[in-house]
Amino acid sequence: MRIIDKPIPKKVEPNLLLARRNLQLASSLRLPWQGALFVLLAVTSSTAIMFWLNLAPYNVNMVYMLVTLFATVLFGLSAGVITAVIAF
């Protein structure tokens, strides 16, 4: 039998399926008010820390971008959009 004639196995490891399911449901398992609370606390605390450290103005955007990234990854797109609107 030639290499071309061999059927391709469609076996997927269970760990990979579980990882995909967990990734897919990561932001949907949290409640909407938890995302809003995280957004408010993250933006407030990062602003307070930046004022306390007297951070240069050109670094402020990078801090808010990180907060927006974490909010989007942990709580979904709506929390990320709210973070971007509040922070900037």
PDB file of N, CA and C in Angstrom:
ATOM      1  N   MET A   1       0.841  -1.167   0.000  1.00  0.00           N
ATOM      2  CA  MET A   1       0.000   0.000   0.000  1.00  0.00           C
ATOM      3  C   MET A   1       0.891   1.237   0.000  1.00  0.00           C
ATOM      4  N   ARG A   2       0.581   2.155  -0.831  1.00  0.00           N
ATOM      5  CA  ARG A   2       1.370   3.371  -0.901  1.00  0.00           C
ATOM      6  C   ARG A   2       0.961   4.329   0.221  1.00  0.00           C
ATOM      7  N   ILE A   3       1.790   5.314   0.446  1.00  0.00           N
ATOM      8  CA  ILE A   3       1.525   6.286   1.502  1.00  0.00           C
ATOM      9  C   ILE A   3       0.269   7.092   1.196  1.00  0.00           C
ATOM     10  N   ILE A   4       0.034   7.382  -0.054  1.00  0.00           N
ATOM     11  CA  ILE A   4      -1.107   8.199  -0.448  1.00  0.00           C
ATOM     12  C   ILE A   4      -2.426   7.469  -0.193  1.00  0.00           C
ATOM     13  N   ASP A   5      -2.430   6.148  -0.296  1.00  0.00           N
ATOM     14  CA  ASP A   5      -3.658   5.370  -0.159  1.00  0.00           C
ATOM     15  C   ASP A   5      -4.069   5.135   1.290  1.00  0.00           C
ATOM     16  N   LYS A   6      -3.216   5.444   2.244  1.00  0.00           N
ATOM     17  CA  LYS A   6      -3.560   5.189   3.637  1.00  0.00           C
ATOM     18  C   LYS A   6      -4.582   6.209   4.121  1.00  0.00           C
ATOM     19  N   PRO A   7      -5.606   5.761   4.824  1.00  0.00           N
ATOM     20  CA  PRO A   7      -6.586   6.722   5.348  1.00  0.00           C
ATOM     21  C   PRO A   7      -5.988   7.529   6.504  1.00  0.00           C
ATOM     22  N   ILE A   8      -6.424   8.749   6.608  1.00  0.00           N
ATOM     23  CA  ILE A   8      -5.944   9.627   7.676  1.00  0.00           C
ATOM     24  C   ILE A   8      -6.773   9.359   8.927  1.00  0.00           C
ATOM     25  N   PRO A   9      -6.142   9.017  10.022  1.00  0.00           N
ATOM     26  CA  PRO A   9      -6.920   8.755  11.242  1.00  0.00           C
ATOM     27  C   PRO A   9      -7.511  10.054  11.789  1.00  0.00           C
ATOM     28  N   LYS A  10      -8.742   9.980  12.244  1.00  0.00           N
ATOM     29  CA  LYS A  10      -9.424  11.154  12.788  1.00  0.00           C
ATOM     30  C   LYS A  10      -9.571  11.030  14.293  1.00  0.00           C
ATOM     31  N   LYS A  11      -8.550  10.517  14.915  1.00  0.00           N
ATOM     32  CA  LYS A  11      -8.562  10.326  16.351  1.00  0.00           C
ATOM     33  C   LYS A  11      -8.034  11.592  17.021  1.00  0.00           C
ATOM     34  N   VAL A  12      -8.800  12.136  17.952  1.00  0.00           N
ATOM     35  CA  VAL A  12      -8.403  13.332  18.677  1.00  0.00           C
ATOM     36  C   VAL A  12      -8.280  12.950  20.146  1.00  0.00           C
ATOM     37  N   GLU A  13      -7.238  13.423  20.755  1.00  0.00           N
ATOM     38  CA  GLU A  13      -7.011  13.095  22.154  1.00  0.00           C
ATOM     39  C   GLU A  13      -8.060  13.748  23.040  1.00  0.00           C
ATOM     40  N   PRO A  14      -8.503  13.082  24.091  1.00  0.00           N
ATOM     41  CA  PRO A  14      -9.524  13.656  24.973  1.00  0.00           C
ATOM     42  C   PRO A  14      -9.058  14.930  25.671  1.00  0.00           C
ATOM     43  N   ASN A  15      -7.773  15.026  25.977  1.00  0.00           N
ATOM     44  CA  ASN A  15      -7.281  16.226  26.645  1.00  0.00           C
ATOM     45  C   ASN A  15      -7.420  17.452  25.754  1.00  0.00           C
ATOM     46  N   LEU A  16      -7.222  17.274  24.461  1.00  0.00           N
ATOM     47  CA  LEU A  16      -7.354  18.377  23.526  1.00  0.00           C
ATOM     48  C   LEU A  16      -8.805  18.829  23.435  1.00  0.00           C
ATOM     49  N   LEU A  17      -9.728  17.882  23.415  1.00  0.00           N
ATOM     50  CA  LEU A  17     -11.144  18.239  23.388  1.00  0.00           C
ATOM     51  C   LEU A  17     -11.554  18.975  24.652  1.00  0.00           C
ATOM     52  N   LEU A  18     -11.072  18.535  25.781  1.00  0.00           N
ATOM     53  CA  LEU A  18     -11.387  19.187  27.046  1.00  0.00           C
ATOM     54  C   LEU A  18     -10.795  20.588  27.095  1.00  0.00           C
ATOM     55  N   ALA A  19      -9.597  20.749  26.585  1.00  0.00           N
ATOM     56  CA  ALA A  19      -8.970  22.067  26.559  1.00  0.00           C
ATOM     57  C   ALA A  19      -9.746  23.018  25.654  1.00  0.00           C
ATOM     58  N   ARG A  20     -10.218  22.533  24.513  1.00  0.00           N
ATOM     59  CA  ARG A  20     -11.010  23.380  23.628  1.00  0.00           C
ATOM     60  C   ARG A  20     -12.315  23.788  24.292  1.00  0.00           C
ATOM     61  N   ARG A  21     -12.946  22.860  24.976  1.00  0.00           N
ATOM     62  CA  ARG A  21     -14.218  23.157  25.646  1.00  0.00           C
ATOM     63  C   ARG A  21     -14.006  24.180  26.752  1.00  0.00           C
ATOM     64  N   ASN A  22     -12.948  24.021  27.529  1.00  0.00           N
ATOM     65  CA  ASN A  22     -12.671  24.973  28.597  1.00  0.00           C
ATOM     66  C   ASN A  22     -12.355  26.349  28.048  1.00  0.00           C
ATOM     67  N   LEU A  23     -11.631  26.422  26.944  1.00  0.00           N
ATOM     68  CA  LEU A  23     -11.301  27.701  26.333  1.00  0.00           C
ATOM     69  C   LEU A  23     -12.551  28.369  25.776  1.00  0.00           C
ATOM     70  N   GLN A  24     -13.433  27.567  25.208  1.00  0.00           N
ATOM     71  CA  GLN A  24     -14.644  28.106  24.626  1.00  0.00           C
ATOM     72  C   GLN A  24     -15.569  28.664  25.705  1.00  0.00           C
ATOM     73  N   LEU A  25     -15.615  28.041  26.854  1.00  0.00           N
ATOM     74  CA  LEU A  25     -16.530  28.444  27.915  1.00  0.00           C
ATOM     75  C   LEU A  25     -15.898  29.342  28.961  1.00  0.00           C
ATOM     76  N   ALA A  26     -14.671  29.775  28.750  1.00  0.00           N
ATOM     77  CA  ALA A  26     -13.958  30.523  29.783  1.00  0.00           C
ATOM     78  C   ALA A  26     -14.670  31.800  30.175  1.00  0.00           C
ATOM     79  N   SER A  27     -15.113  32.595  29.211  1.00  0.00           N
ATOM     80  CA  SER A  27     -15.750  33.861  29.550  1.00  0.00           C
ATOM     81  C   SER A  27     -17.241  33.705  29.788  1.00  0.00           C
ATOM     82  N   SER A  28     -17.848  32.620  29.337  1.00  0.00           N
ATOM     83  CA  SER A  28     -19.289  32.464  29.525  1.00  0.00           C
ATOM     84  C   SER A  28     -19.643  31.881  30.891  1.00  0.00           C
ATOM     85  N   LEU A  29     -18.667  31.399  31.641  1.00  0.00           N
ATOM     86  CA  LEU A  29     -18.948  30.850  32.964  1.00  0.00           C
ATOM     87  C   LEU A  29     -19.032  31.920  34.044  1.00  0.00           C
ATOM     88  N   ARG A  30     -18.628  33.125  33.719  1.00  0.00           N
ATOM     89  CA  ARG A  30     -18.653  34.199  34.699  1.00  0.00           C
ATOM     90  C   ARG A  30     -19.906  35.037  34.525  1.00  0.00           C
ATOM     91  N   LEU A  31     -20.345  35.639  35.600  1.00  0.00           N
ATOM     92  CA  LEU A  31     -21.545  36.477  35.559  1.00  0.00           C
ATOM     93  C   LEU A  31     -21.193  37.866  35.042  1.00  0.00           C
ATOM     94  N   PRO A  32     -22.151  38.558  34.420  1.00  0.00           N
ATOM     95  CA  PRO A  32     -21.860  39.893  33.875  1.00  0.00           C
ATOM     96  C   PRO A  32     -21.437  40.905  34.935  1.00  0.00           C
ATOM     97  N   TRP A  33     -22.019  40.827  36.126  1.00  0.00           N
ATOM     98  CA  TRP A  33     -21.637  41.794  37.157  1.00  0.00           C
ATOM     99  C   TRP A  33     -20.206  41.570  37.634  1.00  0.00           C
ATOM    100  N   GLN A  34     -19.695  40.358  37.511  1.00  0.00           N
ATOM    101  CA  GLN A  34     -18.306  40.108  37.888  1.00  0.00           C
ATOM    102  C   GLN A  34     -17.364  40.819  36.922  1.00  0.00           C
ATOM    103  N   GLY A  35     -17.706  40.837  35.648  1.00  0.00           N
ATOM    104  CA  GLY A  35     -16.899  41.557  34.672  1.00  0.00           C
ATOM    105  C   GLY A  35     -16.918  43.052  34.917  1.00  0.00           C
ATOM    106  N   ALA A  36     -18.104  43.593  35.228  1.00  0.00           N
ATOM    107  CA  ALA A  36     -18.218  45.024  35.497  1.00  0.00           C
ATOM    108  C   ALA A  36     -17.443  45.409  36.753  1.00  0.00           C
ATOM    109  N   LEU A  37     -17.527  44.575  37.772  1.00  0.00           N
ATOM    110  CA  LEU A  37     -16.782  44.837  39.007  1.00  0.00           C
ATOM    111  C   LEU A  37     -15.276  44.781  38.761  1.00  0.00           C
ATOM    112  N   PHE A  38     -14.838  43.785  37.992  1.00  0.00           N
ATOM    113  CA  PHE A  38     -13.413  43.689  37.664  1.00  0.00           C
ATOM    114  C   PHE A  38     -12.940  44.908  36.887  1.00  0.00           C
ATOM    115  N   VAL A  39     -13.750  45.361  35.922  1.00  0.00           N
ATOM    116  CA  VAL A  39     -13.381  46.524  35.114  1.00  0.00           C
ATOM    117  C   VAL A  39     -13.205  47.755  35.996  1.00  0.00           C
ATOM    118  N   LEU A  40     -14.172  48.004  36.855  1.00  0.00           N
ATOM    119  CA  LEU A  40     -14.097  49.189  37.714  1.00  0.00           C
ATOM    120  C   LEU A  40     -12.918  49.128  38.679  1.00  0.00           C
ATOM    121  N   LEU A  41     -12.717  47.973  39.288  1.00  0.00           N
ATOM    122  CA  LEU A  41     -11.597  47.837  40.229  1.00  0.00           C
ATOM    123  C   LEU A  41     -10.244  47.901  39.518  1.00  0.00           C
ATOM    124  N   ALA A  42     -10.141  47.303  38.354  1.00  0.00           N
ATOM    125  CA  ALA A  42      -8.866  47.292  37.633  1.00  0.00           C
ATOM    126  C   ALA A  42      -8.487  48.680  37.143  1.00  0.00           C
ATOM    127  N   VAL A  43      -9.440  49.399  36.587  1.00  0.00           N
ATOM    128  CA  VAL A  43      -9.137  50.743  36.083  1.00  0.00           C
ATOM    129  C   VAL A  43      -8.843  51.686  37.243  1.00  0.00           C
ATOM    130  N   THR A  44      -9.626  51.596  38.316  1.00  0.00           N
ATOM    131  CA  THR A  44      -9.402  52.457  39.479  1.00  0.00           C
ATOM    132  C   THR A  44      -8.063  52.183  40.136  1.00  0.00           C
ATOM    133  N   SER A  45      -7.752  50.910  40.343  1.00  0.00           N
ATOM    134  CA  SER A  45      -6.485  50.587  41.007  1.00  0.00           C
ATOM    135  C   SER A  45      -5.274  50.911  40.124  1.00  0.00           C
ATOM    136  N   SER A  46      -5.390  50.673  38.822  1.00  0.00           N
ATOM    137  CA  SER A  46      -4.250  51.011  37.954  1.00  0.00           C
ATOM    138  C   SER A  46      -4.046  52.524  37.885  1.00  0.00           C
ATOM    139  N   THR A  47      -5.127  53.280  37.893  1.00  0.00           N
ATOM    140  CA  THR A  47      -5.000  54.746  37.900  1.00  0.00           C
ATOM    141  C   THR A  47      -4.357  55.226  39.193  1.00  0.00           C
ATOM    142  N   ALA A  48      -4.783  54.657  40.323  1.00  0.00           N
ATOM    143  CA  ALA A  48      -4.211  55.050  41.611  1.00  0.00           C
ATOM    144  C   ALA A  48      -2.722  54.705  41.688  1.00  0.00           C
ATOM    145  N   ILE A  49      -2.356  53.549  41.194  1.00  0.00           N
ATOM    146  CA  ILE A  49      -0.945  53.136  41.215  1.00  0.00           C
ATOM    147  C   ILE A  49      -0.106  54.046  40.315  1.00  0.00           C
ATOM    148  N   MET A  50      -0.664  54.408  39.148  1.00  0.00           N
ATOM    149  CA  MET A  50       0.089  55.284  38.250  1.00  0.00           C
ATOM    150  C   MET A  50       0.272  56.680  38.846  1.00  0.00           C
ATOM    151  N   PHE A  51      -0.742  57.190  39.546  1.00  0.00           N
ATOM    152  CA  PHE A  51      -0.585  58.484  40.211  1.00  0.00           C
ATOM    153  C   PHE A  51       0.428  58.394  41.347  1.00  0.00           C
ATOM    154  N   TRP A  52       0.378  57.283  42.091  1.00  0.00           N
ATOM    155  CA  TRP A  52       1.288  57.107  43.223  1.00  0.00           C
ATOM    156  C   TRP A  52       2.734  56.989  42.756  1.00  0.00           C
ATOM    157  N   LEU A  53       2.960  56.305  41.629  1.00  0.00           N
ATOM    158  CA  LEU A  53       4.306  56.129  41.080  1.00  0.00           C
ATOM    159  C   LEU A  53       4.749  57.307  40.218  1.00  0.00           C
ATOM    160  N   ASN A  54       3.844  58.239  39.965  1.00  0.00           N
ATOM    161  CA  ASN A  54       4.124  59.391  39.116  1.00  0.00           C
ATOM    162  C   ASN A  54       4.660  58.930  37.754  1.00  0.00           C
ATOM    163  N   LEU A  55       3.899  58.056  37.122  1.00  0.00           N
ATOM    164  CA  LEU A  55       4.281  57.443  35.855  1.00  0.00           C
ATOM    165  C   LEU A  55       4.232  58.471  34.719  1.00  0.00           C
ATOM    166  N   ALA A  56       5.150  58.349  33.788  1.00  0.00           N
ATOM    167  CA  ALA A  56       5.208  59.263  32.650  1.00  0.00           C
ATOM    168  C   ALA A  56       3.952  59.101  31.786  1.00  0.00           C
ATOM    169  N   PRO A  57       3.463  60.186  31.205  1.00  0.00           N
ATOM    170  CA  PRO A  57       2.199  60.133  30.444  1.00  0.00           C
ATOM    171  C   PRO A  57       2.208  59.170  29.257  1.00  0.00           C
ATOM    172  N   TYR A  58       3.335  58.966  28.637  1.00  0.00           N
ATOM    173  CA  TYR A  58       3.355  58.072  27.485  1.00  0.00           C
ATOM    174  C   TYR A  58       3.293  56.597  27.896  1.00  0.00           C
ATOM    175  N   ASN A  59       3.488  56.268  29.168  1.00  0.00           N
ATOM    176  CA  ASN A  59       3.365  54.881  29.632  1.00  0.00           C
ATOM    177  C   ASN A  59       1.957  54.542  30.097  1.00  0.00           C
ATOM    178  N   VAL A  60       1.130  55.542  30.279  1.00  0.00           N
ATOM    179  CA  VAL A  60      -0.223  55.318  30.785  1.00  0.00           C
ATOM    180  C   VAL A  60      -1.035  54.464  29.816  1.00  0.00           C
ATOM    181  N   ASN A  61      -0.905  54.707  28.534  1.00  0.00           N
ATOM    182  CA  ASN A  61      -1.656  53.930  27.546  1.00  0.00           C
ATOM    183  C   ASN A  61      -1.323  52.447  27.603  1.00  0.00           C
ATOM    184  N   MET A  62      -0.067  52.125  27.823  1.00  0.00           N
ATOM    185  CA  MET A  62       0.327  50.711  27.876  1.00  0.00           C
ATOM    186  C   MET A  62      -0.301  50.007  29.093  1.00  0.00           C
ATOM    187  N   VAL A  63      -0.383  50.700  30.200  1.00  0.00           N
ATOM    188  CA  VAL A  63      -0.993  50.106  31.398  1.00  0.00           C
ATOM    189  C   VAL A  63      -2.469  49.847  31.143  1.00  0.00           C
ATOM    190  N   TYR A  64      -3.171  50.827  30.564  1.00  0.00           N
ATOM    191  CA  TYR A  64      -4.595  50.643  30.274  1.00  0.00           C
ATOM    192  C   TYR A  64      -4.824  49.583  29.201  1.00  0.00           C
ATOM    193  N   MET A  65      -3.889  49.443  28.273  1.00  0.00           N
ATOM    194  CA  MET A  65      -4.030  48.388  27.274  1.00  0.00           C
ATOM    195  C   MET A  65      -3.915  47.006  27.902  1.00  0.00           C
ATOM    196  N   LEU A  66      -3.025  46.856  28.876  1.00  0.00           N
ATOM    197  CA  LEU A  66      -2.919  45.578  29.588  1.00  0.00           C
ATOM    198  C   LEU A  66      -4.180  45.266  30.379  1.00  0.00           C
ATOM    199  N   VAL A  67      -4.730  46.279  31.033  1.00  0.00           N
ATOM    200  CA  VAL A  67      -5.977  46.083  31.777  1.00  0.00           C
ATOM    201  C   VAL A  67      -7.100  45.675  30.824  1.00  0.00           C
ATOM    202  N   THR A  68      -7.162  46.310  29.664  1.00  0.00           N
ATOM    203  CA  THR A  68      -8.175  45.966  28.665  1.00  0.00           C
ATOM    204  C   THR A  68      -7.979  44.542  28.151  1.00  0.00           C
ATOM    205  N   LEU A  69      -6.746  44.158  27.939  1.00  0.00           N
ATOM    206  CA  LEU A  69      -6.455  42.796  27.487  1.00  0.00           C
ATOM    207  C   LEU A  69      -6.900  41.762  28.508  1.00  0.00           C
ATOM    208  N   PHE A  70      -6.553  41.972  29.771  1.00  0.00           N
ATOM    209  CA  PHE A  70      -6.944  41.022  30.824  1.00  0.00           C
ATOM    210  C   PHE A  70      -8.462  40.953  30.973  1.00  0.00           C
ATOM    211  N   ALA A  71      -9.134  42.088  30.905  1.00  0.00           N
ATOM    212  CA  ALA A  71     -10.593  42.093  31.024  1.00  0.00           C
ATOM    213  C   ALA A  71     -11.243  41.346  29.868  1.00  0.00           C
ATOM    214  N   THR A  72     -10.708  41.518  28.671  1.00  0.00           N
ATOM    215  CA  THR A  72     -11.274  40.844  27.502  1.00  0.00           C
ATOM    216  C   THR A  72     -11.049  39.341  27.567  1.00  0.00           C
ATOM    217  N   VAL A  73      -9.872  38.933  27.967  1.00  0.00           N
ATOM    218  CA  VAL A  73      -9.575  37.498  28.031  1.00  0.00           C
ATOM    219  C   VAL A  73     -10.375  36.819  29.146  1.00  0.00           C
ATOM    220  N   LEU A  74     -10.477  37.460  30.285  1.00  0.00           N
ATOM    221  CA  LEU A  74     -11.144  36.831  31.425  1.00  0.00           C
ATOM    222  C   LEU A  74     -12.662  36.916  31.373  1.00  0.00           C
ATOM    223  N   PHE A  75     -13.207  38.036  30.866  1.00  0.00           N
ATOM    224  CA  PHE A  75     -14.648  38.254  30.974  1.00  0.00           C
ATOM    225  C   PHE A  75     -15.359  38.490  29.655  1.00  0.00           C
ATOM    226  N   GLY A  76     -14.668  38.434  28.552  1.00  0.00           N
ATOM    227  CA  GLY A  76     -15.329  38.545  27.261  1.00  0.00           C
ATOM    228  C   GLY A  76     -15.217  39.924  26.637  1.00  0.00           C
ATOM    229  N   LEU A  77     -15.792  40.031  25.455  1.00  0.00           N
ATOM    230  CA  LEU A  77     -15.652  41.237  24.646  1.00  0.00           C
ATOM    231  C   LEU A  77     -16.340  42.446  25.265  1.00  0.00           C
ATOM    232  N   SER A  78     -17.502  42.247  25.869  1.00  0.00           N
ATOM    233  CA  SER A  78     -18.218  43.391  26.428  1.00  0.00           C
ATOM    234  C   SER A  78     -17.431  44.042  27.565  1.00  0.00           C
ATOM    235  N   ALA A  79     -16.812  43.244  28.412  1.00  0.00           N
ATOM    236  CA  ALA A  79     -15.988  43.799  29.485  1.00  0.00           C
ATOM    237  C   ALA A  79     -14.763  44.515  28.918  1.00  0.00           C
ATOM    238  N   GLY A  80     -14.207  43.997  27.849  1.00  0.00           N
ATOM    239  CA  GLY A  80     -13.066  44.658  27.210  1.00  0.00           C
ATOM    240  C   GLY A  80     -13.432  45.989  26.602  1.00  0.00           C
ATOM    241  N   VAL A  81     -14.598  46.061  25.981  1.00  0.00           N
ATOM    242  CA  VAL A  81     -15.044  47.324  25.389  1.00  0.00           C
ATOM    243  C   VAL A  81     -15.327  48.349  26.479  1.00  0.00           C
ATOM    244  N   ILE A  82     -15.971  47.929  27.554  1.00  0.00           N
ATOM    245  CA  ILE A  82     -16.249  48.842  28.670  1.00  0.00           C
ATOM    246  C   ILE A  82     -14.937  49.346  29.283  1.00  0.00           C
ATOM    247  N   THR A  83     -13.967  48.461  29.416  1.00  0.00           N
ATOM    248  CA  THR A  83     -12.667  48.872  29.955  1.00  0.00           C
ATOM    249  C   THR A  83     -11.998  49.897  29.048  1.00  0.00           C
ATOM    250  N   ALA A  84     -12.054  49.674  27.757  1.00  0.00           N
ATOM    251  CA  ALA A  84     -11.432  50.608  26.817  1.00  0.00           C
ATOM    252  C   ALA A  84     -12.104  51.973  26.866  1.00  0.00           C
ATOM    253  N   VAL A  85     -13.425  51.990  26.981  1.00  0.00           N
ATOM    254  CA  VAL A  85     -14.149  53.265  27.034  1.00  0.00           C
ATOM    255  C   VAL A  85     -13.841  54.001  28.335  1.00  0.00           C
ATOM    256  N   ILE A  86     -13.847  53.293  29.452  1.00  0.00           N
ATOM    257  CA  ILE A  86     -13.592  53.944  30.743  1.00  0.00           C
ATOM    258  C   ILE A  86     -12.140  54.399  30.856  1.00  0.00           C
ATOM    259  N   ALA A  87     -11.214  53.567  30.422  1.00  0.00           N
ATOM    260  CA  ALA A  87      -9.788  53.868  30.628  1.00  0.00           C
ATOM    261  C   ALA A  87      -9.293  54.976  29.716  1.00  0.00           C
ATOM    262  N   PHE A  88      -9.754  54.999  28.494  1.00  0.00           N
ATOM    263  CA  PHE A  88      -9.223  55.985  27.559  1.00  0.00           C
ATOM    264  C   PHE A  88     -10.175  57.141  27.431  1.00  0.00           C
TER     265      PHE A  88
END
